[in-house]
Short mmCIF file of C-alpha atoms and ligand atoms in Angstrom, two decimals:
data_model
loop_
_atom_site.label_atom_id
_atom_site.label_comp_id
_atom_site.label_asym_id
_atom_site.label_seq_id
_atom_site.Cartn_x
_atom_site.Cartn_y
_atom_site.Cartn_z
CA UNK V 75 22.21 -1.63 14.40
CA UNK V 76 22.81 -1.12 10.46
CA UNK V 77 23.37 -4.84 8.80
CA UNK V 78 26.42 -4.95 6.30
CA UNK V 79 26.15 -5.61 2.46
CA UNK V 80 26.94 -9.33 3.64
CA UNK V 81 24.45 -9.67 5.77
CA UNK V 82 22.05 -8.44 3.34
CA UNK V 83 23.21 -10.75 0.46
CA UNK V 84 22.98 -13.60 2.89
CA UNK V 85 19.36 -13.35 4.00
CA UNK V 86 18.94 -12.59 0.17
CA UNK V 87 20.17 -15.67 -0.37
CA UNK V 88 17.99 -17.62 2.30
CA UNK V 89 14.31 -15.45 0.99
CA UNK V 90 14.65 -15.44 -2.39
CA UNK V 91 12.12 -17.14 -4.07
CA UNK V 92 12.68 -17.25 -7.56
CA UNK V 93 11.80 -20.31 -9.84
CA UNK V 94 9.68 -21.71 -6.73
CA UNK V 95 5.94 -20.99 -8.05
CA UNK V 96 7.86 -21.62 -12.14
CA UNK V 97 9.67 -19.31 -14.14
CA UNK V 98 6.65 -17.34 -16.31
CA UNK V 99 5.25 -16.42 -12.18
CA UNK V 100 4.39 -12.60 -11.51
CA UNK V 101 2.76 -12.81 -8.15
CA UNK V 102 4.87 -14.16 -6.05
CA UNK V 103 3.85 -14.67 -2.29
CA UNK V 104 0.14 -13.88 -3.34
CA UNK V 105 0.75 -17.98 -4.39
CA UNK V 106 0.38 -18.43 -0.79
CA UNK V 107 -3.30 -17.52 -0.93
CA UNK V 108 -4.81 -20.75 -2.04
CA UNK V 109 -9.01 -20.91 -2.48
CA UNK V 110 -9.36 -22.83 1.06
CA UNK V 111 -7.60 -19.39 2.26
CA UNK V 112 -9.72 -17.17 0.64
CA UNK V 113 -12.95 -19.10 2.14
CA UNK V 114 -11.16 -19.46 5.37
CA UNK V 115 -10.81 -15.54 5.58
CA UNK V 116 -14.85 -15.25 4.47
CA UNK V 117 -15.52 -16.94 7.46
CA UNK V 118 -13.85 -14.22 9.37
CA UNK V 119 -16.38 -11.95 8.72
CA UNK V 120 -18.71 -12.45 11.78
CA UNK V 121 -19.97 -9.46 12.86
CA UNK V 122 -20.86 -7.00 10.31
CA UNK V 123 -18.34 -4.76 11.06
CA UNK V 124 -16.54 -3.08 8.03
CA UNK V 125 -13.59 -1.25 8.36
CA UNK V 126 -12.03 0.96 5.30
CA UNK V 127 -8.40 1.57 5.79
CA UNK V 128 -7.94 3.81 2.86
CA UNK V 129 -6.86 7.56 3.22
CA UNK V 130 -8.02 10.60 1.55
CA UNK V 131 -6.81 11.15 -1.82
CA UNK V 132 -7.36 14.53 -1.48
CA UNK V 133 -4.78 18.19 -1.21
CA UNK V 134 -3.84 17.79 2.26
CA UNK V 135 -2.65 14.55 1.65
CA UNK V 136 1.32 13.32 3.20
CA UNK V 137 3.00 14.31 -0.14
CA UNK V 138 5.11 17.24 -1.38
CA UNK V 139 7.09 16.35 1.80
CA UNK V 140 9.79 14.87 -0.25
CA UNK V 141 9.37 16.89 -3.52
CA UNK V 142 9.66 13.57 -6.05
CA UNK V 143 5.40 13.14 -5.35
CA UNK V 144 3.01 15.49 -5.15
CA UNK V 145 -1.08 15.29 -3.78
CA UNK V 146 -3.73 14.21 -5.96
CA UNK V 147 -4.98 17.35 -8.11
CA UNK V 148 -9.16 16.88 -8.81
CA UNK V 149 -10.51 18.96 -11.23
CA UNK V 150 -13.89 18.75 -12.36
CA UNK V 151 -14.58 17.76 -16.45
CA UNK V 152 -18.07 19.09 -16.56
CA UNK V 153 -20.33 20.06 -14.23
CA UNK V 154 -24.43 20.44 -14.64
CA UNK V 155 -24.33 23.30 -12.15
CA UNK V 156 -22.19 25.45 -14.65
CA UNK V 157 -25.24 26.21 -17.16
CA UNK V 158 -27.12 28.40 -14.76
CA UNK V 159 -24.47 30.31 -14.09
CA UNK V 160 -22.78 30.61 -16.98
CA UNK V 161 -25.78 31.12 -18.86
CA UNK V 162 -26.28 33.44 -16.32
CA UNK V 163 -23.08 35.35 -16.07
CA UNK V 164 -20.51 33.81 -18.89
CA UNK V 165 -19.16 35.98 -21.84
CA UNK V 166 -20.98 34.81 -25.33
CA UNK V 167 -18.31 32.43 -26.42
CA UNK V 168 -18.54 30.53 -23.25
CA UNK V 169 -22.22 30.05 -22.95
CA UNK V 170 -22.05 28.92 -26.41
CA UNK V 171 -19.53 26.57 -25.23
CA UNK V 172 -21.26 25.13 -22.10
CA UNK V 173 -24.80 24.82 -24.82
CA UNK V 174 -22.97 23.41 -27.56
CA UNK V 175 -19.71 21.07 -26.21
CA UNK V 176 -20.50 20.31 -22.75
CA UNK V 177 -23.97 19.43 -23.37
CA UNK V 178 -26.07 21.27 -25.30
CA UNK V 179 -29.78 20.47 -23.06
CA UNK V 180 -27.77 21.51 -19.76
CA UNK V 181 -29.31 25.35 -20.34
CA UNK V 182 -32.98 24.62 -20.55
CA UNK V 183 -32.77 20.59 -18.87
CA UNK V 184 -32.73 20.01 -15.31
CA UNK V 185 -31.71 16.69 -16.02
CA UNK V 186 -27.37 17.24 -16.03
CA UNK V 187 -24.67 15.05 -14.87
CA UNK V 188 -21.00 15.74 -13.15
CA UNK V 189 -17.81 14.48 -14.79
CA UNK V 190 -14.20 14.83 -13.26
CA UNK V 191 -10.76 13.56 -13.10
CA UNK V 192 -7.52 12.99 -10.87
CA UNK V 193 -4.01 13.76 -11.57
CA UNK V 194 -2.13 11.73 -9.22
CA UNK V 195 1.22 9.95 -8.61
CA UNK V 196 -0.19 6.05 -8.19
CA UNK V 197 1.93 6.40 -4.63
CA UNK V 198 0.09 9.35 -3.35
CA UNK V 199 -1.94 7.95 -0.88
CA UNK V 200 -2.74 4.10 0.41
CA UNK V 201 -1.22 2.30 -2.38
CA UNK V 202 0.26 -1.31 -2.87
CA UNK V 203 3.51 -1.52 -4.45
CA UNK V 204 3.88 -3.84 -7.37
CA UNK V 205 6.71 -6.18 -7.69
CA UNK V 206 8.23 -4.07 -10.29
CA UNK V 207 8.42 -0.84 -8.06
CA UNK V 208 12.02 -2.06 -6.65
CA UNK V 209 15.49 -4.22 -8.16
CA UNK V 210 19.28 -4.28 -7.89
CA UNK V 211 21.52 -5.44 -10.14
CA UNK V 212 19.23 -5.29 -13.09
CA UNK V 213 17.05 -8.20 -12.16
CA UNK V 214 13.10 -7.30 -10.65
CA UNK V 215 11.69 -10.44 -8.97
CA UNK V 216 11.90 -14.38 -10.50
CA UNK V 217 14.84 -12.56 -12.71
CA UNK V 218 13.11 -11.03 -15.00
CA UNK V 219 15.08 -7.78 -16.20
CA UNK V 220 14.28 -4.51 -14.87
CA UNK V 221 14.86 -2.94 -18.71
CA UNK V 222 11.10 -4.40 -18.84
CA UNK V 223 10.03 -1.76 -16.95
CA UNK V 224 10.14 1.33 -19.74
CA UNK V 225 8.57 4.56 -20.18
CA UNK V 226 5.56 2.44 -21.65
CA UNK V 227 5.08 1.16 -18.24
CA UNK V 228 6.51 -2.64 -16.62
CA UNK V 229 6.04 -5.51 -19.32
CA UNK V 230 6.78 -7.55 -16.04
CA UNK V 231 5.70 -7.96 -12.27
CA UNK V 232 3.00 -4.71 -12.95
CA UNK V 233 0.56 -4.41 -11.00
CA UNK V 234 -2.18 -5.26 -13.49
CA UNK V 235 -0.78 -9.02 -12.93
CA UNK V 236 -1.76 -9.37 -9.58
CA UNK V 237 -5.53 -8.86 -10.65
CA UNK V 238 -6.75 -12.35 -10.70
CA UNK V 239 -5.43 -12.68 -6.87
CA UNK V 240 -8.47 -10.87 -5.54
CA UNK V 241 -6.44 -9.49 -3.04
CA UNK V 242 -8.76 -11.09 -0.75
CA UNK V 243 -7.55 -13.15 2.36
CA UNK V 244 -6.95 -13.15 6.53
CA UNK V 245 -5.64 -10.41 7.67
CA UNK V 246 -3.77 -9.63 10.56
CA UNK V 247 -2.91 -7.18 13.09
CA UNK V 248 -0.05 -7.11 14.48
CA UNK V 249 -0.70 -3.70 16.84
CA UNK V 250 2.92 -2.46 17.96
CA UNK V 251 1.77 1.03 19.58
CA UNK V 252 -0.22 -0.69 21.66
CA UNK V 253 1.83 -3.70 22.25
CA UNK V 254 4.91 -0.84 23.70
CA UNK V 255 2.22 1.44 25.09
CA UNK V 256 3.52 4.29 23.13
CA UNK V 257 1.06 7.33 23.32
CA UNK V 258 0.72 7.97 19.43
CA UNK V 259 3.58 6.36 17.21
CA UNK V 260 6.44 4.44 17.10
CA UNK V 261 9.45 7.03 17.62
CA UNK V 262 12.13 7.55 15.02
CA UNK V 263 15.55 5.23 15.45
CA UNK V 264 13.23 2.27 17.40
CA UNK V 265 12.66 -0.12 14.51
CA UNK V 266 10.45 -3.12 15.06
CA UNK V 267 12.94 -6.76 14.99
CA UNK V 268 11.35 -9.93 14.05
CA UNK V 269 11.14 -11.05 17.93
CA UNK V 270 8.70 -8.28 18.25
CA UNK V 271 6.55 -9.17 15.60
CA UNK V 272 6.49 -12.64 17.98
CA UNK V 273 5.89 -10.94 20.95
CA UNK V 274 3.33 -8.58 19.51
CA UNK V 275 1.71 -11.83 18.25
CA UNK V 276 1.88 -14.02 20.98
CA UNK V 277 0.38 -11.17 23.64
CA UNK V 278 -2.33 -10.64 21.03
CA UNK V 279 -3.15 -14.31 21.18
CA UNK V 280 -3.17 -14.26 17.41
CA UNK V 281 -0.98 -16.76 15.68
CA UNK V 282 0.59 -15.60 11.90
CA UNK V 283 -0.05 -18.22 9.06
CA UNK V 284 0.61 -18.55 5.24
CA UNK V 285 -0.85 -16.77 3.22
CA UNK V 286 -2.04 -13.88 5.33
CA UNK V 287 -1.56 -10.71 4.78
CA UNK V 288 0.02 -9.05 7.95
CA UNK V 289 -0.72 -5.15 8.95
CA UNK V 290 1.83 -3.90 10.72
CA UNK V 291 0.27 -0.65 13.32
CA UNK V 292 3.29 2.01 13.63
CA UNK V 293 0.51 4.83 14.65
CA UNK V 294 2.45 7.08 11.98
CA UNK V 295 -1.15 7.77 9.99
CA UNK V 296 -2.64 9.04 13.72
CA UNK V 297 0.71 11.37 13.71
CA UNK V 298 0.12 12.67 10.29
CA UNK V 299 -3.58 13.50 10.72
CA UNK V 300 -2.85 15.37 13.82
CA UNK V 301 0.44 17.47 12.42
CA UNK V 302 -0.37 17.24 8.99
CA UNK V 303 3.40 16.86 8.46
CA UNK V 304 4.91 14.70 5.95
CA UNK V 305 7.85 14.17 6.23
CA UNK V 306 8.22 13.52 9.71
CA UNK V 307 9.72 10.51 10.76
CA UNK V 308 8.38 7.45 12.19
CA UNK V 309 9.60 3.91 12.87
CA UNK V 310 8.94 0.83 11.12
CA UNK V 311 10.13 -2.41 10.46
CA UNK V 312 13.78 -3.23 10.66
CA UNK V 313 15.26 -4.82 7.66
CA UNK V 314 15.88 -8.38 8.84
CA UNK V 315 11.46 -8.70 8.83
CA UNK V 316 12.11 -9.86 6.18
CA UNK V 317 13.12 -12.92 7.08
CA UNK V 318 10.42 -13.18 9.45
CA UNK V 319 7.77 -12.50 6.50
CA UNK V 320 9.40 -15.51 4.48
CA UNK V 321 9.88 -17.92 7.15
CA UNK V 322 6.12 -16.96 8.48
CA UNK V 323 4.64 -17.43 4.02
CA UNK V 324 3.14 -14.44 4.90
CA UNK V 325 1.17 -13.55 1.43
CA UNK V 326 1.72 -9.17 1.86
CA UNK V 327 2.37 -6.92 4.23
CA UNK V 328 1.03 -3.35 4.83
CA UNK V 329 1.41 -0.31 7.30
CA UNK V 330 -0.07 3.10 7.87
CA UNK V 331 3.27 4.24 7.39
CA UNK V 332 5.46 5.95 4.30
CA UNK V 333 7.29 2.83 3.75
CA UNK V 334 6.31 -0.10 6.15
CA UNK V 335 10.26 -0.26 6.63
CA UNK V 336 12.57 1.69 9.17
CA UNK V 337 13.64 5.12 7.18
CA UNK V 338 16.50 5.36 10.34
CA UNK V 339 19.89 4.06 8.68
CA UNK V 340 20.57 2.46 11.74
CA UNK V 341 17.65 0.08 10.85
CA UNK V 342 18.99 -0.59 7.53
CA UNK V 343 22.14 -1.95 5.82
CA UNK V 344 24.65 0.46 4.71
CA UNK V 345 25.17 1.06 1.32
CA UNK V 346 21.92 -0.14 0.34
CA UNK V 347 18.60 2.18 -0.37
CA UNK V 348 15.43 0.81 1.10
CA UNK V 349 16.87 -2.75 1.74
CA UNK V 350 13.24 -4.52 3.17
CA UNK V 351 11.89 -3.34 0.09
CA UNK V 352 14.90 -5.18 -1.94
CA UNK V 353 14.55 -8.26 -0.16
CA UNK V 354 10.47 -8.17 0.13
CA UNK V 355 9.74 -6.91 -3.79
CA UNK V 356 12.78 -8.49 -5.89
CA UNK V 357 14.15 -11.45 -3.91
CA UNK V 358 10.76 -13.06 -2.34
CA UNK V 359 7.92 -11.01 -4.41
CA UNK V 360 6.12 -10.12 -1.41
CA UNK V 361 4.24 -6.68 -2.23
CA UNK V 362 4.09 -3.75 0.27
CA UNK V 363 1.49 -2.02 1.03
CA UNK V 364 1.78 1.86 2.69
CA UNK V 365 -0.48 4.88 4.02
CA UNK V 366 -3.17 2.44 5.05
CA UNK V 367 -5.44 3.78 7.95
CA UNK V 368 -5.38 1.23 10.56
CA UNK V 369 -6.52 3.82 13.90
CA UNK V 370 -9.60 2.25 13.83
CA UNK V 371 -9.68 -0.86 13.19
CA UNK V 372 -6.61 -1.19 16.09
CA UNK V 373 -8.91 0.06 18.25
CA UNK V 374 -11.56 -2.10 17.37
CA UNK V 375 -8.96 -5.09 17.87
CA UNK V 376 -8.25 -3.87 21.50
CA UNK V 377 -11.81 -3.50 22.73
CA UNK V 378 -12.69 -7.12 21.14
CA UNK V 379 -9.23 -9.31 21.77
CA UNK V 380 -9.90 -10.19 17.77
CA UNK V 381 -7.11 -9.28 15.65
CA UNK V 382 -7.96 -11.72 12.60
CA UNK V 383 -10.19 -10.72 9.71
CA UNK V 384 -11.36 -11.05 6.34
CA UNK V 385 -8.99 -8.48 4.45
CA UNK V 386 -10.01 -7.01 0.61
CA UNK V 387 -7.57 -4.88 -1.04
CA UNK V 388 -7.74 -5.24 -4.59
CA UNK V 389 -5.50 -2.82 -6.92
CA UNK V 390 -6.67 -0.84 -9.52
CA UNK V 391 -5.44 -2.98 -12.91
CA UNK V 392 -3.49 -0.14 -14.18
CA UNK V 393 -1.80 -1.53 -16.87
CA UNK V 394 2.19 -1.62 -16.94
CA UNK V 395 1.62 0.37 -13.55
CA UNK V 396 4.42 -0.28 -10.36
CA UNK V 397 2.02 0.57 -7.90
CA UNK V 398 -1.30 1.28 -7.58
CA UNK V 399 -4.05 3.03 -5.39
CA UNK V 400 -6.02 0.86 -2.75
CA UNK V 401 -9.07 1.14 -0.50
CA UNK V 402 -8.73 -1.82 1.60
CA UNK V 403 -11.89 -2.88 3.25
CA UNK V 404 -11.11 -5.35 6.86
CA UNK V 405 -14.46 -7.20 7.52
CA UNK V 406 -14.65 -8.30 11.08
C1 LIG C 616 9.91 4.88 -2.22
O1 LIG C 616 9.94 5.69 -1.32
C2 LIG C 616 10.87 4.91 -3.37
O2 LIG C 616 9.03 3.91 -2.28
P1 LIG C 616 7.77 3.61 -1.31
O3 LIG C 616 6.68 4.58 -1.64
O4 LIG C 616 7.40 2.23 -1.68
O5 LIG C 616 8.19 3.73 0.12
#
């Protein structure tokens, strides 16, 4: 059921955490990951087994869906292989150019390199969301004001200030396909409460602690690769996690879906866009992270009974950016 704009400025209220790691802070619930939690989530790595949870940035990507993002476009810059052929077949001018500005040993050298480059929304695939991605009322998180964030990029809460964080710590899997034996995914307009994070927890026989970062398994990626549709709608947390996240210090959380929240209104609060993200970004400075790949590592969870391990996910230090690509790495 939809919360109400009260409800919302209550648990608002209760989450925000403004002022508590000082005024001048940036990172927010990363605080939570001390250097005993860092070494504590080392020691999680036991058996060699690496898992990258990072998508494709590639064409066939989930964007385009919604017309505000579009896929990652590669082109290549230079490429070695072009002197034979253009030598080969190019008009004058171009030969002359591939000799002269691209590299003028490339026509008799077999000794050539590859350059390229990516045009990309920072959102287009698995990305973390910086603190400065989200606000109301003119404030992003600890109050500073969202006019920092100009068309030169965020003076505040950008991503490039979460760099010294790592992001390294435990991770956690909290598997909720598995946990309601759906087939795939979680089905549009069945959101995911805070007493099912418990429950998904406690049957795991995993217990949630600060400064983890929590992964939240919707099956939503699984859907995607199969359909290759967008836009199609999932489930994912209900609003009120947020209070769950807060009470729990949880340091991030992340999901292999669009949003990690519940797109369904009914899992929302009305007159509010994207409330979780309100409440998680602005009011406790938790960051988000979305599109991760988490098919196999869930599986690998199920067949061992683990679902704690040593989680790396640094973003890119884009400076002034609100987001930023990530190729999360869970060590097991
Ligand atoms: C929006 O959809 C605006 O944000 P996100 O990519 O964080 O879900």
């Amino acid at each position: 059921m939809a919360g109400t704009m009260h409800d919302f400025r209550k648990m608002a209220d209760e989450v925000r955490n403004w002022g508590r790691w000082g005024a001048a802070d940036e990172v927010g619930t990363l605080n939570f990951i001390t250097p005993e939690k860092v070494v504590e989530a080392a020691g999680l790595a036991r058996q060699g087994k690496v898992f990258p949870l990072g998508v494709d940035f590639g064409s066939n990507g989930p964007q385009g869906a919604f017309k505000f993002r579009n896929n990652p476009v590669h082109v290549m810059t230079v490429d070695g292989g072009d002197a034979d052929t253009l030598v080969r077949y190019g008009p004058e001018w171009l030969r002359n150019a591939v000799a002269h500005d691209v590299s003028a040993f490339f026509a008799d050298n077999p000794f050539r390199f590859n350059d390229d480059m990516v045009v990309m929304n920072l959102q287009a695939a698995s990305q973390w969301d910086a603190l400065s991605h989200v606000y109301y009322e003119d404030k992003l998180y600890n109050g500073f004001p969202a006019d920092s964030v100009t068309s030169f990029g965020a003076y505040h809460c950008g991503i490039d200030k979460v760099d010294g964080k790592g992001i390294t710590s435990r991770g956690v899997l909290l598997d909720v396909v598995r946990f309601r034996g759906a087939e795939v995914f979680l089905e549009p307009g069945s959101p995911v409460t805070p007493d099912e994070l418990d429950a998904v927890a406690r049957s795991q026989g995993v217990q949630v602690r600060s400064g983890d970062v929590v992964l939240v398994h919707t099956g939503w990626w699984t859907r995607f690769s199969a359909t290759g549709d967008g836009a199609e709608a999932g489930s994912g947390l209900d609003w009120r996690c947020a209070a769950w996240l807060h009470a729990n210090e949880v340091a991030a959380v992340a999901a292999d879906n669009l949003m990690v929240e519940d797109p369904d209104p009914s899992a929302g609060v009305e007159g509010t866009f994207l409330p979780m993200h309100m409440l998680c970004l602005r009011d406790m400075g938790l960051m988000l992270g979305e599109y991760w790949d988490l098919g196999a590592l869930s599986a690998d969870c199920a067949a061992d009974g683990i679902y704690e391990f040593q989680l790396i996910a640094p973003p890119l230090s884009v400076v002034g950016a609100v987001g930023s690509p990530v190729n999360p790495i869970a060590i097991k």
